[in-house]
PDB file of C-alpha atoms in Angstrom:
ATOM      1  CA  UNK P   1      78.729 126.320  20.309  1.00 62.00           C
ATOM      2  CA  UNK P   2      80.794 126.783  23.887  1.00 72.00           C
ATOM      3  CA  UNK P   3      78.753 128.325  26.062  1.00 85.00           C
ATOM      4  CA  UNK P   4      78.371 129.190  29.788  1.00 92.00           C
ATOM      5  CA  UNK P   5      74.481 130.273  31.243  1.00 95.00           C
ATOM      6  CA  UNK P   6      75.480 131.975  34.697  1.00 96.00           C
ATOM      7  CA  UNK P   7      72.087 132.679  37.043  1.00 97.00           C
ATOM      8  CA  UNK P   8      71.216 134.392  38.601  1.00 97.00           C
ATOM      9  CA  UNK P   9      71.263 137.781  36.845  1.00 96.00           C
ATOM     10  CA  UNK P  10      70.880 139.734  39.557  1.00 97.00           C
ATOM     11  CA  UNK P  11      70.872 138.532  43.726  1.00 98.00           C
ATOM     12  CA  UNK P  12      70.046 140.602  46.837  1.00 98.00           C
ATOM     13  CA  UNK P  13      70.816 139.687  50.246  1.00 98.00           C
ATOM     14  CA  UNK P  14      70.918 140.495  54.065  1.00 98.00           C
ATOM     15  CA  UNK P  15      74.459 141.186  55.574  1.00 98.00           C
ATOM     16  CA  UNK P  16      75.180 138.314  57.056  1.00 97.00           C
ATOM     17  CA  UNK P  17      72.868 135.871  54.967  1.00 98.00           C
ATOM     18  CA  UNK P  18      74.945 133.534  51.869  1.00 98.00           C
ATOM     19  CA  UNK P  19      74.362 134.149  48.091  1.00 98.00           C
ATOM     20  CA  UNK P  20      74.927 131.487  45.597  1.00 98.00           C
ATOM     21  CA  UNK P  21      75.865 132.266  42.158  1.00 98.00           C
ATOM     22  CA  UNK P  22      75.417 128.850  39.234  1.00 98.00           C
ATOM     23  CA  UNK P  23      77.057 128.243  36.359  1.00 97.00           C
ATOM     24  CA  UNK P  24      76.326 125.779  33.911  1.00 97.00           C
ATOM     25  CA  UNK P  25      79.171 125.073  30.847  1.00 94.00           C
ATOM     26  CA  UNK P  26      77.979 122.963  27.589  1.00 90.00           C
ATOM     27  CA  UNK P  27      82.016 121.733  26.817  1.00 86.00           C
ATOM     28  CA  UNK P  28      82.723 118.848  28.536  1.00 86.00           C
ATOM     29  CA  UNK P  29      86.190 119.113  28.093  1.00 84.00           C
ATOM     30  CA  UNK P  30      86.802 122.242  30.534  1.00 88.00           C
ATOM     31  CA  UNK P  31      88.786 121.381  33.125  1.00 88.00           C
ATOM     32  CA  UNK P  32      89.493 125.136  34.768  1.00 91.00           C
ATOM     33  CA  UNK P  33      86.825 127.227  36.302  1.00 94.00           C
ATOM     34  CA  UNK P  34      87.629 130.258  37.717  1.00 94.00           C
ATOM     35  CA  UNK P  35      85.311 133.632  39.090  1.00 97.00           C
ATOM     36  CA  UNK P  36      85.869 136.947  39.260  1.00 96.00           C
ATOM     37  CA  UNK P  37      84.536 140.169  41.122  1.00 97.00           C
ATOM     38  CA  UNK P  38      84.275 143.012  39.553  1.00 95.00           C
ATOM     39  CA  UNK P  39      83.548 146.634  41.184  1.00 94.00           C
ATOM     40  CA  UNK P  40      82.430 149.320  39.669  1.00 91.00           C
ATOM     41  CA  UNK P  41      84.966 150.862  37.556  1.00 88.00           C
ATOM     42  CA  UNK P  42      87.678 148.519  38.018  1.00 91.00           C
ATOM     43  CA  UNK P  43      89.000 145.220  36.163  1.00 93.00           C
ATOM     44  CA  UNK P  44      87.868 141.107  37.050  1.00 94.00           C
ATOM     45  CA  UNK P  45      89.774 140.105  40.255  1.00 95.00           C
ATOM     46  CA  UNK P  46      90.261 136.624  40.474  1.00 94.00           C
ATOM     47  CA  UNK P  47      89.023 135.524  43.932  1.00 96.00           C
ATOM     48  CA  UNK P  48      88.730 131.535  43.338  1.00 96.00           C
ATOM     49  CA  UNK P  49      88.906 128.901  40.829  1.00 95.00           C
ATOM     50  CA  UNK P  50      89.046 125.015  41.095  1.00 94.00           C
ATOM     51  CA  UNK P  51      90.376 122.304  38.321  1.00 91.00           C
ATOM     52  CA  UNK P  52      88.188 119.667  37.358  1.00 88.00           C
ATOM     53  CA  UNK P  53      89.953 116.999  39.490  1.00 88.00           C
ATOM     54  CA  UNK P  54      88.230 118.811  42.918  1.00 88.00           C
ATOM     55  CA  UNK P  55      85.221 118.516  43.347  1.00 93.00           C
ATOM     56  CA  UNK P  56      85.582 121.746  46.331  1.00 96.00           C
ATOM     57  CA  UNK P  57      87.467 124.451  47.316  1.00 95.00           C
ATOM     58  CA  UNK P  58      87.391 126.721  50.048  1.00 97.00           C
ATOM     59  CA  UNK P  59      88.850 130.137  50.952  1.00 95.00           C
ATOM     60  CA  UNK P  60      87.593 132.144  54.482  1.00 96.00           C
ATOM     61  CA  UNK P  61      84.061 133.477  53.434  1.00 97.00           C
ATOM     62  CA  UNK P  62      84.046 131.887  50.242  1.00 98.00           C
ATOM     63  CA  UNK P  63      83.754 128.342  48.344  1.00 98.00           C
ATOM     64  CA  UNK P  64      83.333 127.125  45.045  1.00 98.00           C
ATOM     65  CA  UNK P  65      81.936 123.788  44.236  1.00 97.00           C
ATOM     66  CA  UNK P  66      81.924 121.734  40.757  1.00 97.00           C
ATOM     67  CA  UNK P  67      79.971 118.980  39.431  1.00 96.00           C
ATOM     68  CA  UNK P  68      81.646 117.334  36.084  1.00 93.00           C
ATOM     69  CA  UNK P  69      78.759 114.872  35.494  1.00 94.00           C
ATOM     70  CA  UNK P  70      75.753 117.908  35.373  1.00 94.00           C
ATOM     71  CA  UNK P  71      78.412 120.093  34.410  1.00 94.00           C
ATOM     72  CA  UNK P  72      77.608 122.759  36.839  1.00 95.00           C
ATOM     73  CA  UNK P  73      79.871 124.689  39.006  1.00 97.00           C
ATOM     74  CA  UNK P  74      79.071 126.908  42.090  1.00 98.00           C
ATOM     75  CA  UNK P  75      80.324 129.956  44.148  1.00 98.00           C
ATOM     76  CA  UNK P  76      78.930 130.055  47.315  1.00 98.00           C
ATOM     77  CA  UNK P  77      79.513 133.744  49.727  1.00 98.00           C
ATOM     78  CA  UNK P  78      79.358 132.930  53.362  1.00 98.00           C
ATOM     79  CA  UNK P  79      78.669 135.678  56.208  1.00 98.00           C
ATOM     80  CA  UNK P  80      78.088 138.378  53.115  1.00 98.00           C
ATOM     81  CA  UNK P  81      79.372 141.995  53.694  1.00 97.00           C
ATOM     82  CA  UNK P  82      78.283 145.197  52.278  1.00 96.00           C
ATOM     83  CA  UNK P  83      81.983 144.618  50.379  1.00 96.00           C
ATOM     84  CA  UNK P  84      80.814 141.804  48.798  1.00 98.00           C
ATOM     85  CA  UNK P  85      78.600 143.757  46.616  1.00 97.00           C
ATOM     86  CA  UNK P  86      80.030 143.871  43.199  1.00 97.00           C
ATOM     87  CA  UNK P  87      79.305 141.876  39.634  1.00 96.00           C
ATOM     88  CA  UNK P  88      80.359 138.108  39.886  1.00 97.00           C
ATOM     89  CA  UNK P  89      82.004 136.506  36.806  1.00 96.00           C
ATOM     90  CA  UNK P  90      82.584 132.530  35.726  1.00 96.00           C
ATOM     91  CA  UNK P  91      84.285 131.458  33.206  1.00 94.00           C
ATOM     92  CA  UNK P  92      84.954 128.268  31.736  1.00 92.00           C
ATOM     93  CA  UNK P  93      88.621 127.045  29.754  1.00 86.00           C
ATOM     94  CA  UNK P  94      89.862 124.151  28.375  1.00 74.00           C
ATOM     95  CA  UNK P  95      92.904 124.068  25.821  1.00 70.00           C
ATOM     96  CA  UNK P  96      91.631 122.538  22.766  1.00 66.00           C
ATOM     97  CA  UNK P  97      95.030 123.014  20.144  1.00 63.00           C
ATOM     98  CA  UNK P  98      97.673 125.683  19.607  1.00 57.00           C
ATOM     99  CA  UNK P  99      96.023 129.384  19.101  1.00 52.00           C
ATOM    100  CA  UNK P 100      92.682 128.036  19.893  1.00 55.00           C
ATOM    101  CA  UNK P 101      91.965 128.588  23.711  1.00 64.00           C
ATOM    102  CA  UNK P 102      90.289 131.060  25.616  1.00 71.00           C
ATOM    103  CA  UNK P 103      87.961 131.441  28.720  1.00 82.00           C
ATOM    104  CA  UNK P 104      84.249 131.009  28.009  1.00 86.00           C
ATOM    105  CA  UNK P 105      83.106 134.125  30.081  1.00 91.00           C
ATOM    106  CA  UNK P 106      79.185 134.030  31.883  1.00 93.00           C
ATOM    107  CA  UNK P 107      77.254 136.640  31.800  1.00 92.00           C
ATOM    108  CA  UNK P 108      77.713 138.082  35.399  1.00 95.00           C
ATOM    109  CA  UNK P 109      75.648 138.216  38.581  1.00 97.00           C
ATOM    110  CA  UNK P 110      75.097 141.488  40.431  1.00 96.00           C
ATOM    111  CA  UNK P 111      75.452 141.067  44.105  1.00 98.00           C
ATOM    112  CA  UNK P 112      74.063 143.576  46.078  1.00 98.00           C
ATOM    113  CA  UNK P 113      74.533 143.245  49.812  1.00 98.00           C
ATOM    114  CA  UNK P 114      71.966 145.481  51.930  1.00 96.00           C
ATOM    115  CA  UNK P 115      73.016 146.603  55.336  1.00 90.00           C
TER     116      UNK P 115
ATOM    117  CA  UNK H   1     105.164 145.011  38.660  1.00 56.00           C
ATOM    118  CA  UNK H   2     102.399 142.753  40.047  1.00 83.00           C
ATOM    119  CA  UNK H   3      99.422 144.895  38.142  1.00 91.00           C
ATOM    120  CA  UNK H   4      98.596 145.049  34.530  1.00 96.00           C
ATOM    121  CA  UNK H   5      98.729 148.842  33.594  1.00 97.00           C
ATOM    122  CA  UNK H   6      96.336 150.362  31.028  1.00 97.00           C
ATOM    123  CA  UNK H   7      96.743 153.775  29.763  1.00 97.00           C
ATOM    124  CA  UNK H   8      94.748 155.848  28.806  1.00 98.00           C
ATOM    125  CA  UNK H   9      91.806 155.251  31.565  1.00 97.00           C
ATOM    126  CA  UNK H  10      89.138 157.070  29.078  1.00 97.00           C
ATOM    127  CA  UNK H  11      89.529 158.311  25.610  1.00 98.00           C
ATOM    128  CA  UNK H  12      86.785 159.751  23.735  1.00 98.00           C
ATOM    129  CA  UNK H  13      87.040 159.663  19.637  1.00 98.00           C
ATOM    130  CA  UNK H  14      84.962 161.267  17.381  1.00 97.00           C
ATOM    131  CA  UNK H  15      83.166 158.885  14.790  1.00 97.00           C
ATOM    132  CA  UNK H  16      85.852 157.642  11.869  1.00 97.00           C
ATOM    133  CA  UNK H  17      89.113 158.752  14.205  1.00 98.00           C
ATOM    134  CA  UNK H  18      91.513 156.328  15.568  1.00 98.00           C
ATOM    135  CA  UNK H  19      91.875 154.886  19.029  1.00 98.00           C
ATOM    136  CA  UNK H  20      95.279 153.635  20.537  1.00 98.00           C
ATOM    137  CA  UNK H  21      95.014 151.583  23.782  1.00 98.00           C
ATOM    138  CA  UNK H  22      98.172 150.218  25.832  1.00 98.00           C
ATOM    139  CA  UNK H  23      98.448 147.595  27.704  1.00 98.00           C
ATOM    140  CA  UNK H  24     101.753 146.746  30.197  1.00 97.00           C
ATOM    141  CA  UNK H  25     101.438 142.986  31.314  1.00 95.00           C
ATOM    142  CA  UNK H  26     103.001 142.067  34.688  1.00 94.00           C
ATOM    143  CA  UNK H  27     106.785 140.810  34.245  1.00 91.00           C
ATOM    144  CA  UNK H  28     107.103 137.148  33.586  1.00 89.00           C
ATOM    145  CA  UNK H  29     103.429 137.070  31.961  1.00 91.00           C
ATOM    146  CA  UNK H  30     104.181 135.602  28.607  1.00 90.00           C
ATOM    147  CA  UNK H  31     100.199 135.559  27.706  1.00 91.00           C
ATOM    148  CA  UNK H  32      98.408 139.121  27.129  1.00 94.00           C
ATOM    149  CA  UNK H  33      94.525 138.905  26.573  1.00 93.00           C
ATOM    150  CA  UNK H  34      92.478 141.520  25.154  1.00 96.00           C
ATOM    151  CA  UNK H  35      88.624 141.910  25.950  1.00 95.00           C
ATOM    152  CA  UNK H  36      85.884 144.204  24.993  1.00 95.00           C
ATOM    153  CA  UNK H  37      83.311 144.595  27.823  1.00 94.00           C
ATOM    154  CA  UNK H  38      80.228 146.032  26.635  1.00 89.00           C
ATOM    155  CA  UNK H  39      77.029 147.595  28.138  1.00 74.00           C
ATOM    156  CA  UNK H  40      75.675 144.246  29.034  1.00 69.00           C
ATOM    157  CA  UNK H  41      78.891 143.346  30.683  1.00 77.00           C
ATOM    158  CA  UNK H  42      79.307 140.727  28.313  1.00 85.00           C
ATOM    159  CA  UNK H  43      82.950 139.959  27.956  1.00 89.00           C
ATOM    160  CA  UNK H  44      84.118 139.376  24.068  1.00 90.00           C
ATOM    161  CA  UNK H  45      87.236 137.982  23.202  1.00 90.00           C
ATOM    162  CA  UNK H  46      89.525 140.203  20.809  1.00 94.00           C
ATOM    163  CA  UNK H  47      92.795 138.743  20.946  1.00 93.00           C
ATOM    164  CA  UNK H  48      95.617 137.006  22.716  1.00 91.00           C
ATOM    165  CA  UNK H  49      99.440 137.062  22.451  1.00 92.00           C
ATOM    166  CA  UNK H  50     102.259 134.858  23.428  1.00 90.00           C
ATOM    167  CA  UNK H  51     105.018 137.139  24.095  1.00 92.00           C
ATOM    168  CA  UNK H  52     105.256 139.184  20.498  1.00 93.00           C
ATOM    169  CA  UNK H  53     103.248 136.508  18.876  1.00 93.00           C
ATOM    170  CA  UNK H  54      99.652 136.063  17.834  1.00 91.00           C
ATOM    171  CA  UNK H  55      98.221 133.525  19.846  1.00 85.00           C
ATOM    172  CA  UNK H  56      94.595 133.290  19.301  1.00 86.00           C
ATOM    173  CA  UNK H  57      92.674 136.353  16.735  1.00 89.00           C
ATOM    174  CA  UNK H  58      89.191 134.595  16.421  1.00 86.00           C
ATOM    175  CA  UNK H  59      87.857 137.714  18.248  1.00 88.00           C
ATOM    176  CA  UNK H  60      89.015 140.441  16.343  1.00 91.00           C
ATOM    177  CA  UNK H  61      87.004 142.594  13.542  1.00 90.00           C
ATOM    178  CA  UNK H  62      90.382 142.567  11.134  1.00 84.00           C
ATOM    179  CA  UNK H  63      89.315 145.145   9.112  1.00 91.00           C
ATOM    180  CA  UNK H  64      89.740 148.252  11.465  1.00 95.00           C
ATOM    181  CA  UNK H  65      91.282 146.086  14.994  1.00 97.00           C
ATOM    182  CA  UNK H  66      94.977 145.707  14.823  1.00 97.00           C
ATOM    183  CA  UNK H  67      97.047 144.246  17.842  1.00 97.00           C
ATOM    184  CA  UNK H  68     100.899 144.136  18.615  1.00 96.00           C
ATOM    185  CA  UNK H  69     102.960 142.915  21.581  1.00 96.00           C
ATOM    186  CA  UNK H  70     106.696 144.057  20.832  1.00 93.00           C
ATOM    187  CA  UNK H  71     109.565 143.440  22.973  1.00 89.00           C
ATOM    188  CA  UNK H  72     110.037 145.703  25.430  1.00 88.00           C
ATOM    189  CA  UNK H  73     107.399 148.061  24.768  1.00 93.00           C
ATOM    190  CA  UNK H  74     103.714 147.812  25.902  1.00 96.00           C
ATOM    191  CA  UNK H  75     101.278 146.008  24.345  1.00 97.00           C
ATOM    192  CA  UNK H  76      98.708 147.940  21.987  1.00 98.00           C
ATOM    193  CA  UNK H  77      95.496 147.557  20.209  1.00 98.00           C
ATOM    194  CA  UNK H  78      94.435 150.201  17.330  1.00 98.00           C
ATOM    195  CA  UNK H  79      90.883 150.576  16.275  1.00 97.00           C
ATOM    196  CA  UNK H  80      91.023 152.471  12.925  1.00 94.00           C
ATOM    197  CA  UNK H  81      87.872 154.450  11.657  1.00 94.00           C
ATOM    198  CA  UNK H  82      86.153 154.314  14.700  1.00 97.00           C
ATOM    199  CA  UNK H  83      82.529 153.851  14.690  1.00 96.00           C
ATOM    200  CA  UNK H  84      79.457 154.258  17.840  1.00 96.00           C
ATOM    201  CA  UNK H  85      79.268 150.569  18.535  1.00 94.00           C
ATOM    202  CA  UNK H  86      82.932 150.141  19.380  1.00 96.00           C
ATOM    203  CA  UNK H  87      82.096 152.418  22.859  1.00 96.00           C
ATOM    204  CA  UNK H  88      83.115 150.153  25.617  1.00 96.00           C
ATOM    205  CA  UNK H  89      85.901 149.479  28.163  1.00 96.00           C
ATOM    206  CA  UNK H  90      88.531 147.153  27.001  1.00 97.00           C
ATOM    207  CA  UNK H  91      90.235 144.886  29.066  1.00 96.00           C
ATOM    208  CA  UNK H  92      93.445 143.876  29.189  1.00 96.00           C
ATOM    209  CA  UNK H  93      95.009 141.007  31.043  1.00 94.00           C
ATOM    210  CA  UNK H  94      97.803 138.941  31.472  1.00 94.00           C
ATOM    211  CA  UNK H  95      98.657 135.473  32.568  1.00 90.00           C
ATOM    212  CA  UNK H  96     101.854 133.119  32.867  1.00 86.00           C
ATOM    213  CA  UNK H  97     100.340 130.079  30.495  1.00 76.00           C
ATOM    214  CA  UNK H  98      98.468 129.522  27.512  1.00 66.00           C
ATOM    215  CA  UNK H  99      98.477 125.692  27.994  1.00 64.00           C
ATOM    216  CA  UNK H 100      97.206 125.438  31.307  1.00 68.00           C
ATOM    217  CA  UNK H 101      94.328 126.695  32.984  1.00 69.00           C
ATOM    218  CA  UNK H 102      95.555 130.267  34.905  1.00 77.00           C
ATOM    219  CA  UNK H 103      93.644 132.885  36.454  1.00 84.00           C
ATOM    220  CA  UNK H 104      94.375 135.799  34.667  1.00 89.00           C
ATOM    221  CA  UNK H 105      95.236 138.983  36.351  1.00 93.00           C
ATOM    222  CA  UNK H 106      92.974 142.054  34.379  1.00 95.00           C
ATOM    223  CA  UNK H 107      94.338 145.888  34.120  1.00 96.00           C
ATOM    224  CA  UNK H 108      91.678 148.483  35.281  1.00 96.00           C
ATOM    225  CA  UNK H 109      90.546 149.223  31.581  1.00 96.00           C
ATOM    226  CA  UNK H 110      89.970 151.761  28.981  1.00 97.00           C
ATOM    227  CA  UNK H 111      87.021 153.131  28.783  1.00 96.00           C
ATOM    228  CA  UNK H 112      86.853 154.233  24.697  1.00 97.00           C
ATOM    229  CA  UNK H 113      83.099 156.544  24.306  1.00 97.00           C
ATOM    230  CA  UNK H 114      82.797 157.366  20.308  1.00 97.00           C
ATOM    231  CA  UNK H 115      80.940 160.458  19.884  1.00 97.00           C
TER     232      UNK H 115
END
């Protein structure tokens, strides 16, 4: 079945230092792949996604980079703050036919950043 | 408005009562999604909706879920005859396709705790 393995489980790191958060998706027909932050007690906030024509995307602090052939996609957290701590989600989507799509949700890395 | 509202922000149900969640999409969001997020933070699909219609119900346990998206009225989903393993927050979000990838934009949750 459609799945999406999301490592690591759990990352800490200095303030300052980069964390980097893997995805792997088994449909090779995705073609959107977007994350989300989560904080405690609040809903998924979409901070980046890329399509799979790009192969990169970048935003300030943060970057997300995908590989179609291995069918891997990465988030990568520059110059990490103490703000950056919160649960990381990917997801993978592709529309297959009419009523049938959905994101393909990971199952979250907790970021803590230690002062 | 430019959030997804969910009311109530907790509920708490005795075993076998019912639970009634709503769910206000942001305007010009024809797609509503509906997620249960469990201890794990596992995200499981329930159900989506394009406009008042069913989009996609692969998710939901039909026998005691029911969903409806009326015109202009807030979303809902029911859970009849509760029982201790439906304690979780549901999600609700919205987006402006179903037929191309979109990020979606998640309300803050319900957090349902059966006792």
């Amino acid at each position: 079945g459609e799945n999406v393995e999301q490592h690591p489980s759990t990352l800490s790191v200095q303030e300052g230092d980069s964390a980097v958060i893997k995805c792997t998706y088994s449909d090779s027909a995705s073609n959107y792949f977007p994350w989300y932050k989560q904080e405690l007690g609040k809903g998924p906030q979409l901070i980046i996604d890329i399509r799979s024509n790009v192969g990169e995307k970048k935003d300030q602090r943060i970057a997300v980079t995908l590989n179609k052939t291995a069918k891997h996609f990465s988030l990568h957290i520059t110059e990490t703050q103490p703000e950056d701590s919160a649960v990381y989600f990917c997801a993978a989507w592709r529309f297959r036919s009419a009523g049938t799509y959905k994101y393909i949700f990971g199952t979250g890395t907790r970021l803590k950043v230690l002062a | 408005g430019e959030e997804v509202a969910q009311t109530p922000k907790h509920l708490v149900r005795g075993e076998g009562q019912k639970a009634k969640l709503y769910c206000a999409p942001i305007k010009g969001h024809s797609y509503v999604f509906w997620y249960q997020q469990v201890l794990k933070n596992e995200f499981k699909f329930l159900i989506s909706f394009q406009n008042e219609n069913v989009f996609d119900e692969t998710g939901m346990p039909k026998e005691r879920f029911s969903a409806k998206c009326l015109p202009n009225s807030p979303c809902s989903l029911e859970i009849q005859a509760t029982k201790l393993e439906d304690s979780a927050v549901y999600f609700c979000a919205s987006s402006q396709s179903g037929t191309k990838g979109y990020g979606y934009t998640f309300g803050s949750g319900t957090r349902l705790t059966v006792v």
